[in-house]
Coordinates of C-alpha atoms in Angstrom, one line a residue:
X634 CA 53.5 -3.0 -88.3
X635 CA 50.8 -0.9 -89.7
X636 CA 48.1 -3.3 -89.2
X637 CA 49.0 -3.8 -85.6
X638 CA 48.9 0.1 -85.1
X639 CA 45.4 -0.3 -86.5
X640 CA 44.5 -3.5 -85.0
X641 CA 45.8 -1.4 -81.1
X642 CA 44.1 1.8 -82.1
X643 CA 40.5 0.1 -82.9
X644 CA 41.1 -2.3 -79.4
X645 CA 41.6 1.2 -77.5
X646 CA 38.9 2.6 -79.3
X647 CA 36.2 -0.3 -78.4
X648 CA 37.4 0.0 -74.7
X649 CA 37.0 3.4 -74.4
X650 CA 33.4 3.3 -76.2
X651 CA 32.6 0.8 -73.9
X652 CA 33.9 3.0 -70.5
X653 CA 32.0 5.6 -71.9
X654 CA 28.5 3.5 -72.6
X655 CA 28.7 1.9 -69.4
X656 CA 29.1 5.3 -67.6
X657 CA 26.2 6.2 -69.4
X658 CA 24.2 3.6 -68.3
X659 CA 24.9 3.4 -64.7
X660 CA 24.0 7.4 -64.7
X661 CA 21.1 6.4 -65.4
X662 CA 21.2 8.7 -68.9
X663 CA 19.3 5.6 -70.8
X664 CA 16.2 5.5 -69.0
X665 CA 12.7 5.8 -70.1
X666 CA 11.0 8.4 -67.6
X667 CA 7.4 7.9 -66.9
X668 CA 6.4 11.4 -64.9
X669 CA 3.9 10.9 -62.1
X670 CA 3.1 12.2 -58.5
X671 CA 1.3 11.4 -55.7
X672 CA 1.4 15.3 -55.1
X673 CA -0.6 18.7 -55.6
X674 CA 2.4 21.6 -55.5
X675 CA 3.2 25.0 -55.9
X676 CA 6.3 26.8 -56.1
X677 CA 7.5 29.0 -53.6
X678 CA 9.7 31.1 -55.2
X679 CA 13.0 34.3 -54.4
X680 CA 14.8 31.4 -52.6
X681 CA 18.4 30.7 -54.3
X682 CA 19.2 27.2 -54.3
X683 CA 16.9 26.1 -51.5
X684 CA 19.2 22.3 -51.2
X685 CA 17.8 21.1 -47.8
X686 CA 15.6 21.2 -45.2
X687 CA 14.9 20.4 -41.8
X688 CA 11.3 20.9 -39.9
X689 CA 10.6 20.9 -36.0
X690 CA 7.9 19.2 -36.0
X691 CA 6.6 20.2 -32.5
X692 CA 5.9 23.7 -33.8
X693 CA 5.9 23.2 -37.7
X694 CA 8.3 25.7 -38.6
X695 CA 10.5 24.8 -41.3
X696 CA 14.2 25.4 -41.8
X697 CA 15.9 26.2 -45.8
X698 CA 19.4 26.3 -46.5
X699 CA 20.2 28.7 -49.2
X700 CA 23.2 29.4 -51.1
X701 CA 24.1 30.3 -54.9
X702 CA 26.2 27.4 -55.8
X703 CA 26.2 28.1 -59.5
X704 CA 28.4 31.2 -58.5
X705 CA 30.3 29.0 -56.2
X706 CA 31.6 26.6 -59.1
X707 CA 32.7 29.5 -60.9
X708 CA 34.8 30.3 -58.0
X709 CA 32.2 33.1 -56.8
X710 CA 30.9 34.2 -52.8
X711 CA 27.6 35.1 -52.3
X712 CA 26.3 35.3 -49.2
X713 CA 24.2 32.3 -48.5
X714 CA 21.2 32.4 -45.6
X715 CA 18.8 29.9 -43.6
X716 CA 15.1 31.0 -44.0
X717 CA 11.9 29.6 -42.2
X718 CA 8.9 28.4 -43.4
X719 CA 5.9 28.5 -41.3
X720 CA 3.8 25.3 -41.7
X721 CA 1.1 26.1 -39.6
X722 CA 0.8 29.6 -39.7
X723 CA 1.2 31.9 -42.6
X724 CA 3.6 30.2 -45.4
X725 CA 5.9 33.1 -45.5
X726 CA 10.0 32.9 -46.4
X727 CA 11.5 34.8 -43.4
X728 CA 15.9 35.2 -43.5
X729 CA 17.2 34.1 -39.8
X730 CA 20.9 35.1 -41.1
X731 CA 20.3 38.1 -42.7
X732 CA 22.5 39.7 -39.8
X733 CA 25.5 37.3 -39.6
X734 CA 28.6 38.6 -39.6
X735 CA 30.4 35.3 -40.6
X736 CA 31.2 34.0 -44.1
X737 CA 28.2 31.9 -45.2
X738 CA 27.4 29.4 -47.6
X739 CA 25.2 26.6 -46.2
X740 CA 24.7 23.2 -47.6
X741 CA 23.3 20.5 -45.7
X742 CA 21.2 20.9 -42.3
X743 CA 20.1 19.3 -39.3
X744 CA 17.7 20.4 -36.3
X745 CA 18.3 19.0 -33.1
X746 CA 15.6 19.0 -30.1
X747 CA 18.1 18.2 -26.7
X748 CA 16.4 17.0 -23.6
X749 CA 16.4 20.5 -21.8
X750 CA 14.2 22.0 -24.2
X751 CA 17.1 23.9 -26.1
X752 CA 16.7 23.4 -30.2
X753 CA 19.9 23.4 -32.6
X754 CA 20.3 23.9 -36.1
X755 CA 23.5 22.6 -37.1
X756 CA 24.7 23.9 -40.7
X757 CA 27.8 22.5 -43.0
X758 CA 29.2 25.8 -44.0
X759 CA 31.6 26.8 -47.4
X760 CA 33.4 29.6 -46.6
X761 CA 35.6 29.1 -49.3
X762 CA 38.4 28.1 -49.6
X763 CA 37.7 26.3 -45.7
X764 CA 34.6 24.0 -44.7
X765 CA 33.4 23.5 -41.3
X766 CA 29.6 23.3 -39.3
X767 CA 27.7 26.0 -37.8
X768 CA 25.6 25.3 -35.0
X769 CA 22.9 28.2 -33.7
X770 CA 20.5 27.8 -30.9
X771 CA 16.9 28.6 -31.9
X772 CA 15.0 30.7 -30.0
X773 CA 11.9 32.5 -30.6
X774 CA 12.2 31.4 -34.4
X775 CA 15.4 33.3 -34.3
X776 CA 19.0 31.9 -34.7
X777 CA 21.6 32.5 -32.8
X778 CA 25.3 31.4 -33.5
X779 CA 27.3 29.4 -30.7
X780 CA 30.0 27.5 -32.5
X781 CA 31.9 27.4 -35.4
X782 CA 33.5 23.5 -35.8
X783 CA 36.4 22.9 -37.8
X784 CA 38.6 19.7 -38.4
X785 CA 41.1 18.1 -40.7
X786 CA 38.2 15.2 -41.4
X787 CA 36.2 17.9 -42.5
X788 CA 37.1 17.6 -46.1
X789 CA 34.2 17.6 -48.7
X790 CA 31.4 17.7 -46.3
X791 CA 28.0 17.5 -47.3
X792 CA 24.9 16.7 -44.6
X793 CA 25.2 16.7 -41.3
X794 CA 22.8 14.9 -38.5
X795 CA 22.7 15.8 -35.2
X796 CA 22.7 13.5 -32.1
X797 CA 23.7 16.1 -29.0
X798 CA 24.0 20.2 -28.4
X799 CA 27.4 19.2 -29.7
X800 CA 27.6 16.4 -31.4
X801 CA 27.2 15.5 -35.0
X802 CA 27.6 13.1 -37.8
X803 CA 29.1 14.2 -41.5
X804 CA 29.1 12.7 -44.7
X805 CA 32.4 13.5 -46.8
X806 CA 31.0 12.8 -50.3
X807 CA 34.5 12.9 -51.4
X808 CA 37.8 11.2 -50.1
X809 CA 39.8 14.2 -52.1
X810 CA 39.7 18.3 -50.9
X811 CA 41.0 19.2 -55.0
X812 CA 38.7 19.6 -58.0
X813 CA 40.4 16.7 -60.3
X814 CA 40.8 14.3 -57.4
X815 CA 36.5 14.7 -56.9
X816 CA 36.0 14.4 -61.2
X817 CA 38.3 11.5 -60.9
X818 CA 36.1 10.0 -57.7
X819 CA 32.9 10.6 -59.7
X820 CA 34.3 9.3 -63.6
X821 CA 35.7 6.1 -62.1
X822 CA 33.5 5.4 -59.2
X823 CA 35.8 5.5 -56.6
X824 CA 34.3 4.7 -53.1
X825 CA 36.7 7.2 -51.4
X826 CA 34.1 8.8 -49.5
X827 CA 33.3 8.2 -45.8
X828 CA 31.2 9.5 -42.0
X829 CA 32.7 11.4 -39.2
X830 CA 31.8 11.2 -36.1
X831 CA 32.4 14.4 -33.6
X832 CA 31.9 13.8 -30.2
X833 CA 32.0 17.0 -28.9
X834 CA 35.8 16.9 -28.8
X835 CA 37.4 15.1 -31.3
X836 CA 36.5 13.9 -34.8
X837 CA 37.1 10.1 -36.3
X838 CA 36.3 8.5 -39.3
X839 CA 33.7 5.9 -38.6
X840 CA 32.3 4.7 -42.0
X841 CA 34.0 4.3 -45.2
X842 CA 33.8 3.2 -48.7
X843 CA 31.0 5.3 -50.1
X844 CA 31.1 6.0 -53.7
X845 CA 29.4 10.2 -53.2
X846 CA 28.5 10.0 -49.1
X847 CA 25.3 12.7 -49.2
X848 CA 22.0 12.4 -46.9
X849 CA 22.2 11.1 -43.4
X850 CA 20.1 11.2 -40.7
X851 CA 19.8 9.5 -37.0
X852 CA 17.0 8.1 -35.6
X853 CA 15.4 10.2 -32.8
X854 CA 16.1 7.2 -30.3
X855 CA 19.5 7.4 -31.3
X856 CA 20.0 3.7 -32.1
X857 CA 20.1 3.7 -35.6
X858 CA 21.5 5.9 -38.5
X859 CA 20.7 6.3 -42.3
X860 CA 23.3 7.2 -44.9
X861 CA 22.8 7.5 -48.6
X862 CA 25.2 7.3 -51.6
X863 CA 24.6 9.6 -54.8
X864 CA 27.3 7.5 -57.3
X865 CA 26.8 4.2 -55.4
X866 CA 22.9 4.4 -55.7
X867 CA 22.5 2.9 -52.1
X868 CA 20.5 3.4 -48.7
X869 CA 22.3 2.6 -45.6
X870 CA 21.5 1.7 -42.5
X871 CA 23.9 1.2 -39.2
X872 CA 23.3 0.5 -35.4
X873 CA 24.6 3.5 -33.4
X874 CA 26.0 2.6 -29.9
X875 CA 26.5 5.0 -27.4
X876 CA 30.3 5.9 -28.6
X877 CA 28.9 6.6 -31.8
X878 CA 31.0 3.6 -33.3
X879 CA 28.5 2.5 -36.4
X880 CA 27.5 -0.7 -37.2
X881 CA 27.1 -2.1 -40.7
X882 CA 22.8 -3.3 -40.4
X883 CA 21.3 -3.4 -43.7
X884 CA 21.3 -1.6 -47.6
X885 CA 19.6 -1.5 -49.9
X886 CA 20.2 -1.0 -54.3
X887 CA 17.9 2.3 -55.4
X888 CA 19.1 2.2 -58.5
X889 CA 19.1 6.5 -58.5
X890 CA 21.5 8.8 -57.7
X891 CA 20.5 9.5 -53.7
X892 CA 20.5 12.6 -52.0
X893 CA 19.5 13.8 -49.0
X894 CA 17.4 11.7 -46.5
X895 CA 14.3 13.0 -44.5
X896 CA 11.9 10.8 -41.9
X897 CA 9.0 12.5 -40.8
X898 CA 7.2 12.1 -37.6
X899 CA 5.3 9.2 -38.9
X900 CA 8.5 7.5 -38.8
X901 CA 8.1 7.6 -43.2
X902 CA 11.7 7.7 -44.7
X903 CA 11.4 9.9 -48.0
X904 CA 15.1 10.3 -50.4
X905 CA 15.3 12.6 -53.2
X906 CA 17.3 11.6 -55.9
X907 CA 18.4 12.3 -59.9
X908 CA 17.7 9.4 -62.2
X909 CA 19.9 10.8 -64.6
X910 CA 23.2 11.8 -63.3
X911 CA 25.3 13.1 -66.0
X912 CA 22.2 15.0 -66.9
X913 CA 22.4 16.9 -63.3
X914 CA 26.0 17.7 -64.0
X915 CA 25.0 19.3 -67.5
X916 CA 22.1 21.3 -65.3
X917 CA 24.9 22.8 -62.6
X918 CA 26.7 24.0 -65.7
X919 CA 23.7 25.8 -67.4
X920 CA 20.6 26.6 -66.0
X921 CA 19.1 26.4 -69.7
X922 CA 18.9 22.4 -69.2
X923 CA 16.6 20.7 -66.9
X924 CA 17.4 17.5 -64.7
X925 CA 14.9 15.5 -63.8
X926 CA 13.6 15.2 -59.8
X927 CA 12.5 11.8 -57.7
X928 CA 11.3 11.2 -54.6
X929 CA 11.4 7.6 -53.2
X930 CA 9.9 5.7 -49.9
X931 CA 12.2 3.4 -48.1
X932 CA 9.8 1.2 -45.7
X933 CA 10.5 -2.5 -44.1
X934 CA 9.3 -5.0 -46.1
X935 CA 7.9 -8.5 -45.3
X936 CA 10.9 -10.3 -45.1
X937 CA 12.2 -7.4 -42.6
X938 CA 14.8 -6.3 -44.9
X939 CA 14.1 -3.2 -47.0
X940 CA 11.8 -2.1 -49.9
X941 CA 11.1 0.9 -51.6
X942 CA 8.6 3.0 -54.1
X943 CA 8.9 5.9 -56.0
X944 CA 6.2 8.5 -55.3
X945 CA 7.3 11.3 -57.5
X946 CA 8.9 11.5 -60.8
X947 CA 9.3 15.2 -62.9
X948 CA 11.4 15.7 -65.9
X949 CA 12.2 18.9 -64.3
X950 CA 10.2 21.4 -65.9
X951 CA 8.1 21.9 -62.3
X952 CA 11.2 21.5 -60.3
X953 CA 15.0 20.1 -61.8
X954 CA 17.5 18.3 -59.3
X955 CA 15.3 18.0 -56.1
X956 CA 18.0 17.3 -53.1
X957 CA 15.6 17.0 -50.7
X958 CA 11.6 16.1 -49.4
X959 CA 10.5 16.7 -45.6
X960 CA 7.4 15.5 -45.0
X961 CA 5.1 17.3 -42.3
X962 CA 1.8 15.5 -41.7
X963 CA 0.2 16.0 -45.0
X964 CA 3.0 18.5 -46.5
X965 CA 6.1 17.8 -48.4
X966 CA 8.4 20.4 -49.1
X967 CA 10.7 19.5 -51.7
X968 CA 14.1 21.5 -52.2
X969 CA 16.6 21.5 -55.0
X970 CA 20.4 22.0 -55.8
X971 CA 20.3 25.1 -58.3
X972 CA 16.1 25.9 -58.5
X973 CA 14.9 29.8 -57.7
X974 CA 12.0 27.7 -56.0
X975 CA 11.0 25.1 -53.6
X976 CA 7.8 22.9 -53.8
X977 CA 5.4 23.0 -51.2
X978 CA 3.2 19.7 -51.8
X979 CA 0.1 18.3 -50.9
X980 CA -0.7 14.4 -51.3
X981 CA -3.8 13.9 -53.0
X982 CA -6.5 12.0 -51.7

């Protein structure tokens, strides 16, 4: 009887080392980093948790979402803002929210440019213990609030993508609204995650299966739309009809835990990501650790399916856990989950 015990407790053992090495591995946590950039930056700095970024590229101006998510996951409210970024003028941080009334904690952004010449910035929004979508008209670089959107599909929401005055896209990057339902999403890789689709009216689920849903982003002719998964290390692409029903198209294996999605006005699609995941969960808990930062290139390849290169690789001692990188003719600003700072980049010739 004893050496059964014994024989059980070392096949328990073995399976649990193995869980725990192949968790490891597919974090990314045994890599061999080889730092490198295609970039000249510099830190712009007194910007809490700058995570995304949107740019209107017909004026340059840039948009930041900011909010102190380190207080957050300690249960914590701190005012969160939008700020601008002028890219052609003077590169000064400017507060758009410093005089909203509502409760504010932004995470992921969108800027929408509607056929009347009206611009939107649509904003997922904490207000803890609720989430829902802001969405401002811009004018005169100022922002003004119109709407606030709530739903029960609204559940973990994380970027948003807009494709009318009033209509969006959502990633979920969880299927579960409770803190041990998202650790046991993330431990076991469950794809519980999915997109919603709000049509101005209603809301409906209308891509699932995502192991950590995070950047997406609709192509300006409205025909196509990019999703990216942070545990499932994928790019997506769908065909958009004019319901907003999605397609399955194309995806592609990055191998890096994706985040948000940007594509310039080249057409150039740029993804930050975190090559070591359990790393970036150590860096949320203490600010004391780095995590490193990545930025990769998804472009058509020859065979017209999909490719893509790494352009920027940091440890994180210039910038840890960069979420996002919008490109603006020969600028990249490059944001981050928990960073003081942005990057504002250059590429060098």
């Amino acid at each position: 009887m004893k050496k059964i015990i014994i024989i059980a407790s070392c096949f328990i053992i073995a399976i649990i080392t193995g869980f725990v090495l192949m968790t490891f591995r597919d974090a990314g946590e045994f890599k061999i980093l080889q730092p490198h950039s295609k970039y000249k930056c510099v830190k712009i700095a007194n910007i809490p948790s700058p995570e995304d970024i949107a740019i209107d590229h017909s004026t340059g101006l840039a948009f930041i979402s900011s909010s102190d998510w380190r207080a957050a996951m300690k249960g914590e409210f701190h005012q969160g803002a939008i700020f601008s970024y002028n890219l052609e003028g003077t590169p000064v941080l400017r507060n758009l929210t410093a005089d909203l009334k509502i409760k504010f904690l932004p995470h992921g952004i969108s800027f929408y440019a509607a056929p009347d010449g009206r611009k939107y910035l649509f904003v997922v929004n904490h207000p803890l213990p609720r989430n829902c979508v802001e969405i401002f008209e811009i004018q005169k670089n100022s922002l003004v609030h119109r709407e606030t959107v709530e739903g029960k599909l609204i559940i973990s929401p994380n970027d948003i993508t807009a494709v009318g005055p009033r209509q969006f896209y959502i990633t979920n990057d969880h299927g579960s609204s409770s803190a041990l339902g998202k650790k046991l999403e993330d431990y076991l890789r469950m794809s519980r995650s999915n997109i919603v689709y709000y049509d101005g009216a209603k809301m409906r689920i209308v891509a699932d299966g995502f192991s950590y849903a995070n950047g997406i982003w609709a192509t300006s002719d409205g025909k196509r739309l990019y999703a990216a998964a942070t545990t499932g290390k994928k790019f997506y692409e769908y065909e958009r009809d004019a319901d907003g029903n999605l397609k399955p198209y194309s995806q592609l294996d990055l191998g890096t835990g994706a985040d948000n999605i940007d594509v310039d006005a080249k057409g150039i699609i740029r993804i930050a990501a975190h090559p070591k995941m359990i790393t970036l969960l150590k860096y949320l808990g203490s600010k004391e650790i780095q995590s490193p930062s990545q930025i990769v290139e998804v472009f058509k390849n020859e065979k017209g399916g999909y490719s893509f290169k790494e352009t920027y690789l940091n440890i994180g001692d210039e910038l840890s856990a960069s979420s996002v990188a919008a490109g603006y003719k020969d600028r990249l600003l490059v944001g981050a989950v928990c960073e003081n700072h942005f990057l504002d980049c250059r590429a060098v010739k």
